[in-house]
Amino acid sequence: MILNGVDFETYFKNYPDDKGYFGPYGGAYISEELKAAMEEISTAYFTIAQSRQFIAELRRIRKEFQGRPTPVSHLERLSNKLGNVQLYVKREDLNHTGAHKLNHCMGEVLLAKYMGKKKVIAETGAGQHGVAMATAAAYFGMECDIYMGTEDIKKQAPNVARMKILGANVVEVTAGQATLKEAVDAAFAAYAKEYKDCIYCIGSVVGPHPFPMMVRDFQHVVGEEARAQFLDMTGHLPDAIVACVGGGSNAAGFFSGFLNDPVDIYGIEPLGRGTALGDHAASLQYGTEGVMHGFNSIMLKDENGDPAPVYSVASGLDYPSSGPEHAFLHTLGRVKYDVINDEDTIDAFYELARLEGIIPAIESAHAVAYGIKLAKKMGKGSVLINLSGRGDKDMDYIIEKYGIR
Ligand SMILES: *Cc1c(COP(=O)(O)O)cnc(C)c1O
């Protein structure tokens, strides 16, 4: 498939380019010191990650530790209720630790091990990336420092406990608002000092090159499996696929299996409470081009041009930008980015639980809600949704805010 001059047959050879750009988006907007560190990671990635030994080890870990491949399930009762469109979900909720995040964390920490590093550093907001990193670090016997704002530490006590039980060192960040932004700054500052002995592991397809590429590649397994499983189950490709987009890692991996296929692709951002700045985190829908956290992409800015405050009912989606590859696929028109609000998300959350026996993560419920909307509009055909994670982590919040419906 060729679209606006981009050939999707050879897409992965050409994007990103060797400076880390997807068209105008991406790059590495960081200090000279950190640039050297990123180049070391890039070089290692291009040699080590292509080696037969690394690939074989990652494959074994995915099978024997993570429980891959995760299945694709047909949502028969939900499909019947909606009409003639058949809905399916790729079950990343069944990946070890309950979400897709472990896919790239295991890849990043295995790379760190091959590079001879002793420690991994990461930031976390709601704690999901921190738990996945702590899990990977425990598996490989690495030291692990997780930077987390004081405010988030207070709100996310169970995840803080999980990280500590897994042996990670949770470093409290008290600066500024003491949330994710300050945690990212503190983690980068620590990394600049310690990069000889450790690597920094980013939680999504964001940050400076090579992270958007590496994280996408480690998540590619989701799209690759899903495509083969769907073909095997039905004998054809889905008409449409859907994933939620925060930073965009689950979507990037899932989409990467289908970019060269005649399949409509939808990336869903959170519309939260509404369209006013501060009430949503739909950066591709309402944002403009800019640089943050070391990369150029489309982002939501405040009146000073700084990253704007964002909101979503799903803490994993409230990020003021999206990965550079999503900005590129958006500009090209290969992926259609659309939005779903809190209300439709919560309805879909209960609907999937009641009709299918699957409690989704609130993040993933955004994709389910959009799949339901799409099914009503399409009238016939099939839709494959990436169920990025399970809802166990959201139970207390759901019960407190929405009750038991
Ligand atoms: C973190 C998270 C997301 C959002 O991250 P992406 O990088 O956009 O995939 C989505 N779903 C779940 C379950 C998550 O934990």
mmCIF file of C-alpha atoms in Angstrom, residues 43-371:
data_model
loop_
_atom_site.group_PDB
_atom_site.id
_atom_site.type_symbol
_atom_site.label_atom_id
_atom_site.label_comp_id
_atom_site.label_asym_id
_atom_site.label_seq_id
_atom_site.Cartn_x
_atom_site.Cartn_y
_atom_site.Cartn_z
ATOM 1 C CA THR A 43 24.201 1.055 18.477
ATOM 2 C CA ALA A 44 23.651 -1.772 20.931
ATOM 3 C CA TYR A 45 20.060 -2.174 19.797
ATOM 4 C CA PHE A 46 21.012 -2.406 16.119
ATOM 5 C CA THR A 47 23.625 -5.091 16.761
ATOM 6 C CA ILE A 48 22.514 -7.036 19.842
ATOM 7 C CA ALA A 49 18.778 -7.032 19.147
ATOM 8 C CA GLN A 50 19.346 -8.458 15.667
ATOM 9 C CA SER A 51 21.498 -11.300 16.990
ATOM 10 C CA ARG A 52 20.063 -14.787 16.842
ATOM 11 C CA GLN A 53 20.856 -15.352 20.519
ATOM 12 C CA PHE A 54 18.969 -12.239 21.692
ATOM 13 C CA ILE A 55 15.957 -13.042 19.521
ATOM 14 C CA ALA A 56 15.873 -16.651 20.706
ATOM 15 C CA GLU A 57 16.131 -15.619 24.356
ATOM 16 C CA LEU A 58 13.366 -13.014 24.038
ATOM 17 C CA ARG A 59 11.154 -15.559 22.295
ATOM 18 C CA ARG A 60 11.733 -18.097 25.071
ATOM 19 C CA ILE A 61 10.960 -15.518 27.780
ATOM 20 C CA ARG A 62 7.748 -14.499 26.050
ATOM 21 C CA LYS A 63 6.585 -18.069 25.914
ATOM 22 C CA GLU A 64 7.801 -19.428 29.246
ATOM 23 C CA PHE A 65 7.506 -16.379 31.510
ATOM 24 C CA GLN A 66 4.985 -13.986 29.983
ATOM 25 C CA GLY A 67 2.554 -16.618 28.715
ATOM 26 C CA ARG A 68 2.603 -15.591 25.044
ATOM 27 C CA PRO A 69 0.997 -15.904 22.636
ATOM 28 C CA THR A 70 -2.026 -14.280 24.256
ATOM 29 C CA PRO A 71 -5.248 -15.400 22.552
ATOM 30 C CA VAL A 72 -7.729 -13.580 20.344
ATOM 31 C CA SER A 73 -11.316 -13.971 21.622
ATOM 32 C CA HIS A 74 -14.558 -13.606 19.684
ATOM 33 C CA LEU A 75 -17.044 -11.375 21.557
ATOM 34 C CA GLU A 76 -20.046 -13.399 20.536
ATOM 35 C CA ARG A 77 -22.708 -12.117 22.916
ATOM 36 C CA LEU A 78 -21.705 -8.476 22.505
ATOM 37 C CA SER A 79 -21.624 -8.859 18.692
ATOM 38 C CA ASN A 80 -25.080 -10.467 18.679
ATOM 39 C CA LYS A 81 -26.475 -7.676 20.805
ATOM 40 C CA LEU A 82 -25.109 -5.004 18.446
ATOM 41 C CA GLY A 83 -26.186 -6.591 15.137
ATOM 42 C CA ASN A 84 -24.167 -8.197 12.359
ATOM 43 C CA VAL A 85 -20.633 -6.911 12.942
ATOM 44 C CA GLN A 86 -18.352 -9.447 14.641
ATOM 45 C CA LEU A 87 -16.131 -8.038 17.390
ATOM 46 C CA TYR A 88 -12.888 -9.675 18.530
ATOM 47 C CA VAL A 89 -10.297 -8.757 21.163
ATOM 48 C CA LYS A 90 -6.560 -9.412 21.350
ATOM 49 C CA ARG A 91 -6.059 -10.440 24.969
ATOM 50 C CA GLU A 92 -3.089 -8.450 26.299
ATOM 51 C CA ASP A 93 -4.984 -8.532 29.607
ATOM 52 C CA LEU A 94 -3.696 -12.122 29.837
ATOM 53 C CA ASN A 95 -0.042 -11.135 29.416
ATOM 54 C CA HIS A 96 1.892 -11.539 32.739
ATOM 55 C CA THR A 97 1.291 -8.513 35.043
ATOM 56 C CA GLY A 98 -1.987 -7.859 33.230
ATOM 57 C CA ALA A 99 -1.092 -5.544 30.356
ATOM 58 C CA HIS A 100 0.998 -5.095 27.233
ATOM 59 C CA LYS A 101 3.662 -3.017 29.046
ATOM 60 C CA LEU A 102 5.732 -6.045 30.037
ATOM 61 C CA ASN A 103 6.393 -6.742 26.309
ATOM 62 C CA HIS A 104 8.717 -3.760 25.964
ATOM 63 C CA CYS A 105 10.019 -3.857 29.532
ATOM 64 C CA MET A 106 11.341 -7.410 29.086
ATOM 65 C CA GLY A 107 12.949 -6.349 25.786
ATOM 66 C CA GLU A 108 14.534 -3.228 27.285
ATOM 67 C CA VAL A 109 15.931 -5.009 30.350
ATOM 68 C CA LEU A 110 17.220 -7.942 28.275
ATOM 69 C CA LEU A 111 19.032 -5.359 26.132
ATOM 70 C CA ALA A 112 20.444 -3.768 29.311
ATOM 71 C CA LYS A 113 21.747 -7.168 30.389
ATOM 72 C CA TYR A 114 23.457 -7.762 27.041
ATOM 73 C CA MET A 115 24.993 -4.279 27.281
ATOM 74 C CA GLY A 116 26.531 -5.278 30.620
ATOM 75 C CA LYS A 117 24.499 -2.762 32.645
ATOM 76 C CA LYS A 118 23.771 -3.371 36.305
ATOM 77 C CA LYS A 119 20.812 -1.113 36.824
ATOM 78 C CA VAL A 120 17.698 0.174 35.088
ATOM 79 C CA ILE A 121 16.060 3.543 35.743
ATOM 80 C CA ALA A 122 12.482 4.511 34.937
ATOM 81 C CA GLU A 123 9.798 6.993 35.859
ATOM 82 C CA THR A 124 6.215 6.154 36.652
ATOM 83 C CA GLY A 125 2.967 8.078 37.076
ATOM 84 C CA ALA A 126 0.125 5.748 38.003
ATOM 85 C CA GLY A 127 2.681 3.028 38.704
ATOM 86 C CA GLN A 128 1.875 0.582 35.890
ATOM 87 C CA HIS A 129 5.167 1.140 34.061
ATOM 88 C CA GLY A 130 7.004 1.004 37.385
ATOM 89 C CA VAL A 131 5.487 -2.383 38.254
ATOM 90 C CA ALA A 132 6.297 -3.815 34.806
ATOM 91 C CA MET A 133 9.893 -2.526 35.059
ATOM 92 C CA ALA A 134 10.281 -3.875 38.609
ATOM 93 C CA THR A 135 9.024 -7.254 37.351
ATOM 94 C CA ALA A 136 11.510 -7.327 34.470
ATOM 95 C CA ALA A 137 14.359 -6.188 36.736
ATOM 96 C CA ALA A 138 13.554 -8.926 39.267
ATOM 97 C CA TYR A 139 13.514 -11.535 36.491
ATOM 98 C CA PHE A 140 16.956 -10.507 35.239
ATOM 99 C CA GLY A 141 18.444 -9.774 38.677
ATOM 100 C CA MET A 142 19.047 -6.072 37.924
ATOM 101 C CA GLU A 143 18.939 -3.148 40.296
ATOM 102 C CA CYS A 144 15.962 -0.925 39.569
ATOM 103 C CA ASP A 145 15.303 2.731 40.509
ATOM 104 C CA ILE A 146 11.765 3.962 39.875
ATOM 105 C CA TYR A 147 11.247 7.739 40.110
ATOM 106 C CA MET A 148 7.792 8.706 41.291
ATOM 107 C CA GLY A 149 6.228 11.992 42.444
ATOM 108 C CA THR A 150 5.082 12.332 46.072
ATOM 109 C CA GLU A 151 1.492 12.957 44.954
ATOM 110 C CA ASP A 152 1.435 9.783 42.861
ATOM 111 C CA ILE A 153 3.043 7.766 45.666
ATOM 112 C CA LYS A 154 0.154 8.824 47.939
ATOM 113 C CA LYS A 155 -2.503 7.880 45.369
ATOM 114 C CA GLN A 156 -0.982 4.612 44.185
ATOM 115 C CA ALA A 157 -0.114 2.803 47.405
ATOM 116 C CA PRO A 158 -0.791 -0.733 46.070
ATOM 117 C CA ASN A 159 1.527 -0.217 43.071
ATOM 118 C CA VAL A 160 4.227 1.289 45.310
ATOM 119 C CA ALA A 161 3.965 -1.820 47.518
ATOM 120 C CA ARG A 162 4.167 -4.094 44.450
ATOM 121 C CA MET A 163 7.336 -2.383 43.207
ATOM 122 C CA LYS A 164 8.959 -2.706 46.640
ATOM 123 C CA ILE A 165 7.966 -6.364 46.986
ATOM 124 C CA LEU A 166 9.562 -6.951 43.572
ATOM 125 C CA GLY A 167 12.772 -5.446 44.960
ATOM 126 C CA ALA A 168 12.733 -2.058 43.213
ATOM 127 C CA ASN A 169 13.922 1.128 44.849
ATOM 128 C CA VAL A 170 11.123 3.742 44.676
ATOM 129 C CA VAL A 171 12.728 7.198 44.588
ATOM 130 C CA GLU A 172 10.381 9.918 45.810
ATOM 131 C CA VAL A 173 10.365 13.150 43.767
ATOM 132 C CA THR A 174 9.161 16.185 45.749
ATOM 133 C CA ALA A 175 9.855 18.993 43.226
ATOM 134 C CA GLY A 176 7.074 21.113 41.662
ATOM 135 C CA GLN A 177 3.672 19.428 41.419
ATOM 136 C CA ALA A 178 5.403 16.154 42.424
ATOM 137 C CA THR A 179 3.726 14.107 39.664
ATOM 138 C CA LEU A 180 4.779 12.445 36.396
ATOM 139 C CA LYS A 181 6.466 15.436 34.737
ATOM 140 C CA GLU A 182 8.818 15.984 37.697
ATOM 141 C CA ALA A 183 9.455 12.239 37.906
ATOM 142 C CA VAL A 184 10.549 12.230 34.228
ATOM 143 C CA ASP A 185 12.889 15.190 34.858
ATOM 144 C CA ALA A 186 14.402 13.547 37.942
ATOM 145 C CA ALA A 187 14.880 10.211 36.171
ATOM 146 C CA PHE A 188 16.605 11.913 33.212
ATOM 147 C CA ALA A 189 18.863 13.867 35.591
ATOM 148 C CA ALA A 190 19.833 10.679 37.434
ATOM 149 C CA TYR A 191 20.456 8.909 34.152
ATOM 150 C CA ALA A 192 22.757 11.689 32.910
ATOM 151 C CA LYS A 193 24.931 11.011 36.008
ATOM 152 C CA GLU A 194 24.786 7.222 35.972
ATOM 153 C CA TYR A 195 24.531 6.244 32.310
ATOM 154 C CA LYS A 196 27.733 4.217 32.292
ATOM 155 C CA ASP A 197 26.231 1.627 34.625
ATOM 156 C CA CYS A 198 22.571 1.730 33.745
ATOM 157 C CA ILE A 199 19.978 2.320 31.086
ATOM 158 C CA TYR A 200 16.862 4.411 31.155
ATOM 159 C CA CYS A 201 13.739 2.512 30.138
ATOM 160 C CA ILE A 202 10.911 4.620 28.777
ATOM 161 C CA GLY A 203 7.333 3.477 29.299
ATOM 162 C CA SER A 204 5.871 4.096 25.850
ATOM 163 C CA VAL A 205 6.720 4.987 22.225
ATOM 164 C CA VAL A 206 7.829 8.446 23.378
ATOM 165 C CA GLY A 207 11.060 10.192 24.407
ATOM 166 C CA PRO A 208 14.200 10.660 22.321
ATOM 167 C CA HIS A 209 15.308 8.282 19.546
ATOM 168 C CA PRO A 210 15.790 5.276 19.714
ATOM 169 C CA PHE A 211 12.950 4.719 22.234
ATOM 170 C CA PRO A 212 9.916 5.268 19.982
ATOM 171 C CA MET A 213 11.395 2.742 17.534
ATOM 172 C CA MET A 214 12.611 0.219 20.126
ATOM 173 C CA VAL A 215 9.401 0.182 22.111
ATOM 174 C CA ARG A 216 7.361 -0.226 18.905
ATOM 175 C CA ASP A 217 9.579 -3.096 17.788
ATOM 176 C CA PHE A 218 9.265 -4.854 21.156
ATOM 177 C CA GLN A 219 5.475 -4.409 20.966
ATOM 178 C CA HIS A 220 5.309 -5.641 17.347
ATOM 179 C CA VAL A 221 4.675 -9.147 18.672
ATOM 180 C CA VAL A 222 1.115 -8.058 19.558
ATOM 181 C CA GLY A 223 0.211 -7.118 15.978
ATOM 182 C CA GLU A 224 2.077 -10.041 14.462
ATOM 183 C CA GLU A 225 0.315 -12.588 16.673
ATOM 184 C CA ALA A 226 -3.088 -10.938 16.321
ATOM 185 C CA ARG A 227 -2.936 -10.891 12.513
ATOM 186 C CA ALA A 228 -2.002 -14.590 12.267
ATOM 187 C CA GLN A 229 -4.547 -15.626 14.924
ATOM 188 C CA PHE A 230 -7.366 -13.670 13.304
ATOM 189 C CA LEU A 231 -6.590 -15.140 9.871
ATOM 190 C CA ASP A 232 -6.501 -18.592 11.401
ATOM 191 C CA MET A 233 -9.863 -18.124 13.168
ATOM 192 C CA THR A 234 -11.809 -16.508 10.333
ATOM 193 C CA GLY A 235 -9.908 -17.093 7.076
ATOM 194 C CA HIS A 236 -9.746 -13.347 6.375
ATOM 195 C CA LEU A 237 -8.365 -10.084 7.773
ATOM 196 C CA PRO A 238 -10.511 -7.853 9.992
ATOM 197 C CA ASP A 239 -12.189 -4.898 8.245
ATOM 198 C CA ALA A 240 -11.082 -2.587 11.021
ATOM 199 C CA ILE A 241 -8.770 -2.619 14.046
ATOM 200 C CA VAL A 242 -8.906 -0.362 17.122
ATOM 201 C CA ALA A 243 -6.517 0.491 19.976
ATOM 202 C CA CYS A 244 -6.391 3.183 22.661
ATOM 203 C CA VAL A 245 -3.584 5.753 22.495
ATOM 204 C CA GLY A 246 -1.894 7.305 25.525
ATOM 205 C CA GLY A 247 1.790 7.548 24.656
ATOM 206 C CA GLY A 248 0.861 4.975 22.044
ATOM 207 C CA SER A 249 2.852 1.783 22.711
ATOM 208 C CA ASN A 250 0.049 -0.798 22.624
ATOM 209 C CA ALA A 251 -1.377 0.874 19.514
ATOM 210 C CA ALA A 252 2.010 1.128 17.762
ATOM 211 C CA GLY A 253 2.756 -2.578 18.207
ATOM 212 C CA PHE A 254 -0.750 -3.693 17.287
ATOM 213 C CA PHE A 255 -0.989 -1.417 14.229
ATOM 214 C CA SER A 256 2.479 -2.449 13.000
ATOM 215 C CA GLY A 257 1.095 -5.880 12.085
ATOM 216 C CA PHE A 258 -1.526 -4.367 9.754
ATOM 217 C CA LEU A 259 -0.082 -1.182 8.196
ATOM 218 C CA ASN A 260 0.394 -2.766 4.758
ATOM 219 C CA ASP A 261 -3.021 -4.479 4.775
ATOM 220 C CA PRO A 262 -6.362 -3.254 3.409
ATOM 221 C CA VAL A 263 -7.595 -2.721 6.980
ATOM 222 C CA ASP A 264 -9.031 0.488 8.472
ATOM 223 C CA ILE A 265 -7.021 1.446 11.542
ATOM 224 C CA TYR A 266 -8.367 3.548 14.432
ATOM 225 C CA GLY A 267 -6.327 5.044 17.294
ATOM 226 C CA ILE A 268 -8.528 6.246 20.132
ATOM 227 C CA GLU A 269 -7.628 9.113 22.442
ATOM 228 C CA PRO A 270 -9.444 10.025 25.681
ATOM 229 C CA LEU A 271 -11.927 12.916 25.408
ATOM 230 C CA GLY A 272 -12.432 12.804 29.193
ATOM 231 C CA ARG A 273 -15.045 15.325 30.363
ATOM 232 C CA GLY A 274 -15.117 17.375 27.164
ATOM 233 C CA THR A 275 -13.264 19.453 24.578
ATOM 234 C CA ALA A 276 -11.949 22.293 26.838
ATOM 235 C CA LEU A 277 -8.179 22.284 27.424
ATOM 236 C CA GLY A 278 -7.562 20.471 30.715
ATOM 237 C CA ASP A 279 -10.640 18.254 30.398
ATOM 238 C CA HIS A 280 -9.155 15.677 28.006
ATOM 239 C CA ALA A 281 -5.860 14.198 26.754
ATOM 240 C CA ALA A 282 -6.651 14.011 23.026
ATOM 241 C CA SER A 283 -3.318 15.423 21.848
ATOM 242 C CA LEU A 284 -3.487 14.346 18.182
ATOM 243 C CA GLN A 285 -7.049 15.654 17.893
ATOM 244 C CA TYR A 286 -6.542 19.083 19.465
ATOM 245 C CA GLY A 287 -2.768 19.581 19.738
ATOM 246 C CA THR A 288 -0.103 21.316 17.643
ATOM 247 C CA GLU A 289 3.487 20.474 16.742
ATOM 248 C CA GLY A 290 6.057 20.949 19.490
ATOM 249 C CA VAL A 291 8.923 19.432 21.464
ATOM 250 C CA MET A 292 8.609 17.804 24.883
ATOM 251 C CA HIS A 293 10.453 15.049 26.812
ATOM 252 C CA GLY A 294 13.141 14.981 24.122
ATOM 253 C CA PHE A 295 11.055 14.468 20.956
ATOM 254 C CA ASN A 296 9.070 16.429 18.352
ATOM 255 C CA SER A 297 5.411 15.459 17.998
ATOM 256 C CA ILE A 298 1.902 16.844 18.248
ATOM 257 C CA MET A 299 1.111 18.019 21.747
ATOM 258 C CA LEU A 300 -1.314 19.933 23.942
ATOM 259 C CA LYS A 301 0.257 23.210 25.118
ATOM 260 C CA ASP A 302 -0.768 25.835 27.653
ATOM 261 C CA GLU A 303 -0.596 29.594 26.947
ATOM 262 C CA ASN A 304 3.182 29.592 27.556
ATOM 263 C CA GLY A 305 3.821 26.761 25.118
ATOM 264 C CA ASP A 306 4.536 24.282 27.932
ATOM 265 C CA PRO A 307 2.844 20.863 28.124
ATOM 266 C CA ALA A 308 -0.778 21.542 29.141
ATOM 267 C CA PRO A 309 -2.512 19.904 32.105
ATOM 268 C CA VAL A 310 -4.504 16.922 30.837
ATOM 269 C CA TYR A 311 -7.228 14.695 32.228
ATOM 270 C CA SER A 312 -8.615 11.225 31.547
ATOM 271 C CA VAL A 313 -10.614 8.763 33.639
ATOM 272 C CA ALA A 314 -7.816 6.326 32.683
ATOM 273 C CA SER A 315 -4.565 7.344 34.379
ATOM 274 C CA GLY A 316 -2.543 5.463 31.725
ATOM 275 C CA LEU A 317 -3.881 7.736 28.985
ATOM 276 C CA ASP A 318 -3.389 11.184 30.497
ATOM 277 C CA TYR A 319 -0.273 12.289 28.652
ATOM 278 C CA PRO A 320 -0.139 15.635 26.772
ATOM 279 C CA SER A 321 1.401 14.180 23.603
ATOM 280 C CA SER A 322 1.639 10.935 21.662
ATOM 281 C CA GLY A 323 4.591 9.136 20.113
ATOM 282 C CA PRO A 324 6.089 10.678 16.950
ATOM 283 C CA GLU A 325 5.074 7.704 14.795
ATOM 284 C CA HIS A 326 1.411 8.323 15.647
ATOM 285 C CA ALA A 327 1.764 11.995 14.662
ATOM 286 C CA PHE A 328 3.246 10.781 11.351
ATOM 287 C CA LEU A 329 0.564 8.136 10.667
ATOM 288 C CA HIS A 330 -2.042 10.782 11.534
ATOM 289 C CA THR A 331 -0.567 13.318 9.092
ATOM 290 C CA LEU A 332 -0.300 10.625 6.381
ATOM 291 C CA GLY A 333 -3.898 9.571 6.946
ATOM 292 C CA ARG A 334 -2.949 5.877 7.340
ATOM 293 C CA VAL A 335 -4.459 5.736 10.817
ATOM 294 C CA LYS A 336 -7.636 7.592 11.752
ATOM 295 C CA TYR A 337 -7.376 9.084 15.244
ATOM 296 C CA ASP A 338 -10.651 9.684 17.007
ATOM 297 C CA VAL A 339 -11.890 10.197 20.564
ATOM 298 C CA ILE A 340 -14.125 8.549 23.182
ATOM 299 C CA ASN A 341 -15.295 10.290 26.356
ATOM 300 C CA ASP A 342 -15.377 9.005 29.956
ATOM 301 C CA GLU A 343 -19.081 8.197 29.900
ATOM 302 C CA ASP A 344 -19.005 5.920 26.833
ATOM 303 C CA THR A 345 -15.830 4.312 28.212
ATOM 304 C CA ILE A 346 -17.434 3.398 31.536
ATOM 305 C CA ASP A 347 -20.541 2.027 29.763
ATOM 306 C CA ALA A 348 -18.289 -0.194 27.624
ATOM 307 C CA PHE A 349 -16.379 -1.291 30.747
ATOM 308 C CA TYR A 350 -19.573 -2.713 32.334
ATOM 309 C CA GLU A 351 -20.873 -4.052 29.004
ATOM 310 C CA LEU A 352 -17.742 -6.119 28.334
ATOM 311 C CA ALA A 353 -17.744 -7.472 31.897
ATOM 312 C CA ARG A 354 -21.438 -8.445 31.849
ATOM 313 C CA LEU A 355 -21.654 -9.885 28.345
ATOM 314 C CA GLU A 356 -18.225 -11.451 27.941
ATOM 315 C CA GLY A 357 -16.753 -12.117 31.387
ATOM 316 C CA ILE A 358 -13.791 -9.818 30.791
ATOM 317 C CA ILE A 359 -13.111 -6.840 33.074
ATOM 318 C CA PRO A 360 -10.968 -4.478 30.974
ATOM 319 C CA ALA A 361 -8.517 -1.803 32.104
ATOM 320 C CA ILE A 362 -10.241 1.593 31.830
ATOM 321 C CA GLU A 363 -7.624 2.509 29.188
ATOM 322 C CA SER A 364 -8.631 -0.498 27.067
ATOM 323 C CA ALA A 365 -12.340 0.228 27.617
ATOM 324 C CA HIS A 366 -11.840 3.335 25.422
ATOM 325 C CA ALA A 367 -10.988 1.044 22.491
ATOM 326 C CA VAL A 368 -13.911 -1.270 23.306
ATOM 327 C CA ALA A 369 -16.302 1.715 23.399
ATOM 328 C CA TYR A 370 -15.079 2.834 19.990
ATOM 329 C CA GLY A 371 -15.381 -0.700 18.613
#
